[in-house]
Short mmCIF file of C-alpha atoms in Angstrom, two decimals:
data_model
loop_
_atom_site.label_atom_id
_atom_site.label_comp_id
_atom_site.label_asym_id
_atom_site.label_seq_id
_atom_site.Cartn_x
_atom_site.Cartn_y
_atom_site.Cartn_z
CA MET A 292 50.97 54.38 50.61
CA LYS A 293 49.53 55.49 47.30
CA THR A 294 46.85 58.16 47.34
CA ARG A 295 44.33 56.34 45.21
CA LEU A 296 41.75 53.92 46.54
CA PHE A 297 42.96 50.33 46.51
CA PRO A 298 41.43 47.65 44.26
CA ALA A 299 39.18 46.21 46.95
CA LEU A 300 36.71 49.03 46.33
CA ILE A 301 35.64 47.40 43.09
CA ALA A 302 32.95 45.86 45.29
CA LEU A 303 30.91 49.04 45.04
CA ALA A 304 29.68 48.04 41.61
CA CYS A 305 28.80 44.47 42.55
CA THR A 306 25.03 44.83 42.76
CA LEU A 307 24.45 46.99 39.72
CA PRO A 308 23.42 44.32 37.18
CA ALA A 309 23.77 46.59 34.16
CA LEU A 310 27.52 46.65 34.63
CA SER A 311 29.68 44.08 32.90
CA VAL A 312 31.63 41.42 34.73
CA GLU A 313 35.35 41.96 34.35
CA LYS A 314 38.21 39.51 34.59
CA ALA A 315 39.92 39.11 37.93
CA PRO A 316 42.29 42.04 38.53
CA ASP A 317 45.92 41.79 39.40
CA ALA A 318 46.60 42.93 42.96
CA LYS A 319 49.03 45.58 41.79
CA GLU A 320 46.40 47.28 39.62
CA GLU A 321 44.55 50.35 40.84
CA ILE A 322 40.88 49.67 40.11
CA LEU A 323 38.07 51.92 41.29
CA PRO A 324 34.31 51.49 41.26
CA VAL A 325 32.38 52.93 38.34
CA GLY A 326 31.78 56.62 38.95
CA GLN A 327 34.33 56.71 41.76
CA GLN A 328 37.47 57.55 39.79
CA LYS A 329 38.91 60.26 42.00
CA GLU A 330 42.01 60.96 44.02
CA MET A 331 41.86 60.46 47.79
CA LYS A 332 44.29 61.42 50.49
CA VAL A 333 45.71 58.79 52.80
CA ASP A 334 43.90 60.25 55.81
CA GLU A 335 40.61 59.88 53.94
CA LEU A 336 40.98 56.15 53.45
CA PRO A 337 38.73 53.95 55.62
CA GLU A 338 40.50 51.92 58.26
CA TRP A 339 39.56 48.59 56.67
CA LEU A 340 41.14 49.63 53.39
CA ILE A 341 44.38 50.61 55.09
CA GLU A 342 44.46 47.22 56.81
CA PHE A 343 43.83 45.48 53.52
CA SER A 344 46.57 47.46 51.80
CA ASN A 345 49.05 46.31 54.42
CA MET A 346 48.33 42.63 53.88
CA ALA A 347 50.74 40.39 51.99
CA ARG A 348 50.51 40.77 48.22
CA GLU A 349 49.60 37.09 47.79
CA ASP A 350 46.66 37.46 50.18
CA ARG A 351 45.43 40.57 48.40
CA GLN A 352 45.70 38.77 45.06
CA ALA A 353 43.78 35.75 46.34
CA TYR A 354 41.12 38.01 47.86
CA LEU A 355 40.58 40.03 44.68
CA GLU A 356 40.39 36.93 42.51
CA SER A 357 37.88 35.33 44.88
CA PHE A 358 35.87 38.54 45.05
CA ASN A 359 35.73 38.80 41.29
CA ARG A 360 34.48 35.21 41.08
CA ALA A 361 31.79 36.06 43.63
CA LYS A 362 30.81 39.09 41.58
CA ALA A 363 30.56 36.99 38.40
CA LEU A 364 28.45 34.36 40.18
CA TYR A 365 26.12 37.07 41.40
CA GLN A 366 25.72 38.38 37.87
CA THR A 367 24.74 34.91 36.60
CA GLY A 368 22.29 34.33 39.46
CA ASP A 369 24.12 31.47 41.17
CA TRP A 370 23.40 32.70 44.70
CA ASN A 371 24.62 29.63 46.60
CA LYS A 372 28.01 29.53 44.89
CA CYS A 373 28.30 33.29 45.23
CA LEU A 374 27.78 33.03 48.99
CA LEU A 375 30.39 30.27 49.18
CA GLU A 376 32.86 32.49 47.34
CA ILE A 377 32.05 35.36 49.69
CA ASN A 378 32.82 33.05 52.60
CA ASN A 379 36.16 32.32 50.95
CA CYS A 380 36.86 36.04 50.64
CA GLU A 381 36.05 36.64 54.29
CA SER A 382 38.34 33.80 55.36
CA ILE A 383 41.13 35.97 53.94
CA TYR A 384 39.81 39.36 55.10
CA ASN A 385 36.41 40.02 56.66
CA LYS A 386 36.18 43.78 57.23
CA ASN A 387 35.28 45.02 53.75
CA PRO A 388 31.73 46.47 54.05
CA ASN A 389 31.34 46.37 50.26
CA LEU A 390 31.58 42.59 50.45
CA TRP A 391 28.88 42.63 53.14
CA ASN A 392 26.74 44.50 50.63
CA LEU A 393 27.33 41.79 48.05
CA ARG A 394 26.29 39.17 50.60
CA LEU A 395 23.17 41.22 51.34
CA SER A 396 22.38 41.46 47.62
CA CYS A 397 22.61 37.66 47.32
CA MET A 398 20.35 37.13 50.31
CA ILE A 399 17.74 39.47 48.87
CA GLU A 400 17.84 37.82 45.44
CA ALA A 401 17.53 34.41 47.12
CA LYS A 402 14.55 35.81 49.10
CA SER A 403 16.21 35.02 52.41
CA VAL A 404 14.53 37.87 54.27
CA GLU A 405 15.58 36.97 57.81
CA SER A 406 19.25 36.65 56.90
CA ALA A 407 19.08 39.86 54.85
CA GLU A 408 17.65 41.84 57.74
CA GLU A 409 20.41 40.58 60.03
CA ILE A 410 23.19 41.94 57.83
CA LEU A 411 21.34 45.09 56.73
CA ALA A 412 21.89 46.88 60.05
CA LYS A 413 25.62 46.17 59.79
CA VAL A 414 25.79 47.48 56.23
CA LYS A 415 23.73 50.60 56.99
CA GLU A 416 26.10 51.49 59.81
CA ALA A 417 29.21 51.07 57.66
CA LEU A 418 27.93 52.51 54.36
CA PRO A 419 24.73 54.46 55.12
CA GLN A 420 24.73 56.65 51.99
CA ASP A 421 26.26 54.17 49.59
CA ASN A 422 24.11 53.66 46.47
CA VAL A 423 24.47 49.90 46.71
CA THR A 424 23.22 50.00 50.30
CA LEU A 425 20.27 52.15 49.25
CA LEU A 426 19.52 49.82 46.34
CA ASN A 427 19.57 46.83 48.66
CA ILE A 428 17.17 48.63 51.00
CA ALA A 429 14.84 49.35 48.07
CA ASN A 430 14.99 45.74 46.87
CA LEU A 431 14.30 44.46 50.37
CA HIS A 432 11.24 46.72 50.54
CA MET A 433 10.05 45.18 47.27
CA LEU A 434 10.63 41.66 48.54
CA GLN A 435 8.60 42.47 51.66
CA LYS A 436 5.81 43.97 49.51
CA GLU A 437 6.50 47.49 50.85
CA TYR A 438 6.11 49.02 47.41
CA ARG A 439 5.58 52.64 48.42
CA GLU A 440 8.81 52.62 50.40
CA CYS A 441 10.55 50.90 47.48
CA VAL A 442 9.49 53.69 45.09
CA THR A 443 10.73 56.36 47.51
CA GLU A 444 14.15 54.72 47.84
CA LEU A 445 14.58 54.16 44.09
CA VAL A 446 13.59 57.72 43.18
CA SER A 447 16.09 58.97 45.76
CA ILE A 448 18.87 56.82 44.26
CA ILE A 449 18.19 58.05 40.72
CA SER A 450 18.17 61.66 41.89
CA ALA A 451 21.56 61.23 43.54
CA LEU A 452 23.30 59.43 40.66
CA PRO A 453 26.13 61.27 38.88
CA TYR A 454 25.20 62.92 35.58
CA ASP A 455 27.41 60.47 33.66
CA SER A 456 25.76 57.34 35.08
CA SER A 457 24.88 54.57 32.67
CA PRO A 458 21.43 55.23 31.13
CA GLU A 459 20.69 51.52 31.23
CA MET A 460 21.45 51.37 34.95
CA VAL A 461 18.84 54.12 35.40
CA ASN A 462 16.39 52.18 33.23
CA ILE A 463 16.74 49.13 35.46
CA LEU A 464 15.87 51.26 38.48
CA ARG A 465 12.97 52.81 36.57
CA TYR A 466 11.62 49.35 35.84
CA ARG A 467 11.44 48.48 39.52
CA ILE A 468 9.61 51.74 40.15
CA LEU A 469 7.16 50.83 37.37
CA LEU A 470 6.59 47.38 38.84
CA SER A 471 6.04 48.85 42.29
CA HIS A 472 3.41 51.25 40.94
CA LEU A 473 1.60 48.34 39.30
CA MET A 474 1.68 46.37 42.53
CA LEU A 475 0.03 49.40 44.15
CA GLY A 476 -2.60 49.47 41.40
CA GLU A 477 -1.21 52.73 39.98
CA GLU A 478 -1.18 52.00 36.26
CA GLU A 479 -1.17 55.65 35.16
CA GLU A 480 1.92 56.41 37.23
CA ALA A 481 3.57 53.29 35.83
CA ARG A 482 2.84 54.28 32.23
CA ASP A 483 4.30 57.74 32.80
CA ILE A 484 7.69 56.09 33.39
CA ILE A 485 7.99 54.87 29.79
CA GLN A 486 6.26 57.72 27.98
CA ASP A 487 9.61 58.73 26.47
CA LEU A 488 10.26 55.24 25.04
CA ASN A 489 9.23 53.46 21.83
CA PRO A 490 10.05 50.17 20.04
CA LEU A 491 13.29 51.68 18.70
CA SER A 492 14.59 52.69 22.13
CA ASP A 493 17.90 51.01 22.91
CA THR A 494 16.78 49.33 26.13
CA PRO A 495 14.85 46.22 27.19
CA LEU A 496 12.79 48.51 29.43
CA TYR A 497 10.22 49.25 26.72
CA TYR A 498 9.29 45.63 25.99
CA TYR A 499 9.56 44.47 29.60
CA ALA A 500 7.31 47.37 30.62
CA LEU A 501 4.74 46.24 28.05
CA ALA A 502 5.03 42.73 29.46
CA ALA A 503 4.41 44.08 32.96
CA PHE A 504 1.25 45.85 31.78
CA ASP A 505 0.14 42.64 30.06
CA ILE A 506 0.62 40.70 33.30
CA TYR A 507 -1.23 43.43 35.18
CA HIS A 508 -4.23 42.90 32.87
CA GLY A 509 -3.97 39.10 32.95
CA LYS A 510 -2.71 38.76 29.35
CA ARG A 511 -0.27 35.91 29.76
CA GLN A 512 0.43 35.22 26.09
CA ASP A 513 0.92 38.90 25.25
CA ALA A 514 3.35 39.20 28.14
CA LEU A 515 5.36 36.23 26.85
CA MET A 516 5.47 37.73 23.36
CA ASN A 517 6.91 41.01 24.65
CA ILE A 518 9.42 39.23 26.88
CA ASN A 519 10.52 37.03 23.96
CA ALA A 520 10.84 40.13 21.76
CA ALA A 521 13.09 41.83 24.32
CA ASN A 522 15.20 38.72 24.83
CA SER A 523 15.63 38.34 21.07
CA ILE A 524 16.51 41.98 20.36
CA PHE A 525 18.84 42.29 23.35
CA SER A 526 20.29 38.79 23.18
CA LYS A 527 23.92 39.79 23.72
CA GLY A 528 25.39 39.74 27.19
CA GLN A 529 23.07 39.80 30.18
CA ALA A 530 21.01 42.85 29.30
CA THR A 531 17.61 41.38 30.13
CA ILE A 532 18.55 39.55 33.33
CA PRO A 533 17.90 42.56 35.63
CA TYR A 534 14.41 42.88 34.13
CA GLN A 535 13.70 39.19 34.66
CA ARG A 536 14.84 39.54 38.26
CA GLY A 537 12.60 42.58 38.67
CA ILE A 538 9.52 40.64 37.60
CA THR A 539 10.37 37.80 39.97
CA ALA A 540 11.16 40.06 42.93
CA SER A 541 8.04 42.19 42.54
CA GLY A 542 5.57 39.31 42.84
CA ILE A 543 3.53 40.70 39.94
CA ILE A 544 2.89 37.29 38.36
CA ASP A 545 1.64 35.79 41.62
CA LYS A 546 -0.69 38.74 42.12
CA TYR A 547 -2.18 39.19 38.65
CA LEU A 548 -1.88 35.82 36.94
CA PRO A 549 -2.57 33.14 39.59
CA ALA A 550 -6.18 32.62 38.50
CA ILE A 551 -5.16 32.20 34.87
CA VAL A 552 -2.53 29.51 35.31
CA PRO A 553 -4.83 26.99 37.09
CA GLN A 554 -7.53 27.72 34.51
CA GLU A 555 -5.13 26.93 31.69
CA LYS A 556 -4.06 23.72 33.39
CA LEU A 557 -7.68 22.69 33.88
CA GLN A 558 -8.43 23.42 30.25
CA GLN A 559 -5.42 21.40 29.10
CA ALA A 560 -6.40 18.55 31.40
CA GLY A 561 -9.94 18.65 30.02
CA GLU A 562 -8.71 18.58 26.44
CA ALA A 563 -6.44 15.65 27.24
CA GLU A 564 -9.31 13.77 28.87
CA ASN A 565 -11.57 14.43 25.87
CA ALA A 566 -8.88 13.17 23.51
CA ARG A 567 -8.42 10.05 25.63
CA THR A 568 -12.13 9.19 25.79
CA THR A 569 -12.60 9.92 22.08
CA THR A 570 -9.96 7.39 21.09
CA LYS A 571 -11.54 4.62 23.15
#
């Protein structure tokens, strides 16, 4: 057996939305997760990976292609199809804990809390210190409105990241910390997170942070302007999707803008009624 990790470990990167989606790998290729390019001895390989390596080449190929499709579907936010593709993967081989993590990520994004909690225990046992596991735990805390715990987990992840980690991946994590502080009413702490940024910073974080502060203060139109600015400037690829997901997951709109939306609708309805009666 070769001494490098087998391709199945590409799953480690599956829930880091800043990473690009790659084409399906060939089963003979040796592909490692981002930041995990290192030699490993045979006796260090996990049992599931040894089992996978001993499967027929055709099965490995089919598994990797299906996994890569699942990863791409996750990146585009098609949770239902992603889960179906994960089911297809597990019909071929069902002991890869990194795939369990991808399933968990989908469940969290789809806000399926009960299902997420069921698989979380399984993932924590298999990959307790894995950054994807920790990120899923943080995101589940956010979904359950446990914002203090979410901040703690995210700060811990950032502290443990390798020095050569993608700056944008860190920015995405910083954004969720910022949103959590706002949900706790801690605006000063939230503003400290972007004190090093300005309109020329090469990240959507700056504009999406401004949008979050606008939402926090009930400024719907200003928030939309900043979001549109970010989406226009960073229009290539999927750069702003993680920030959009962060806003949705945090619940910040429901908390700080619910009174404004009905008011706007009432105003529009009133204007429509006035126009109707005037034309009679």
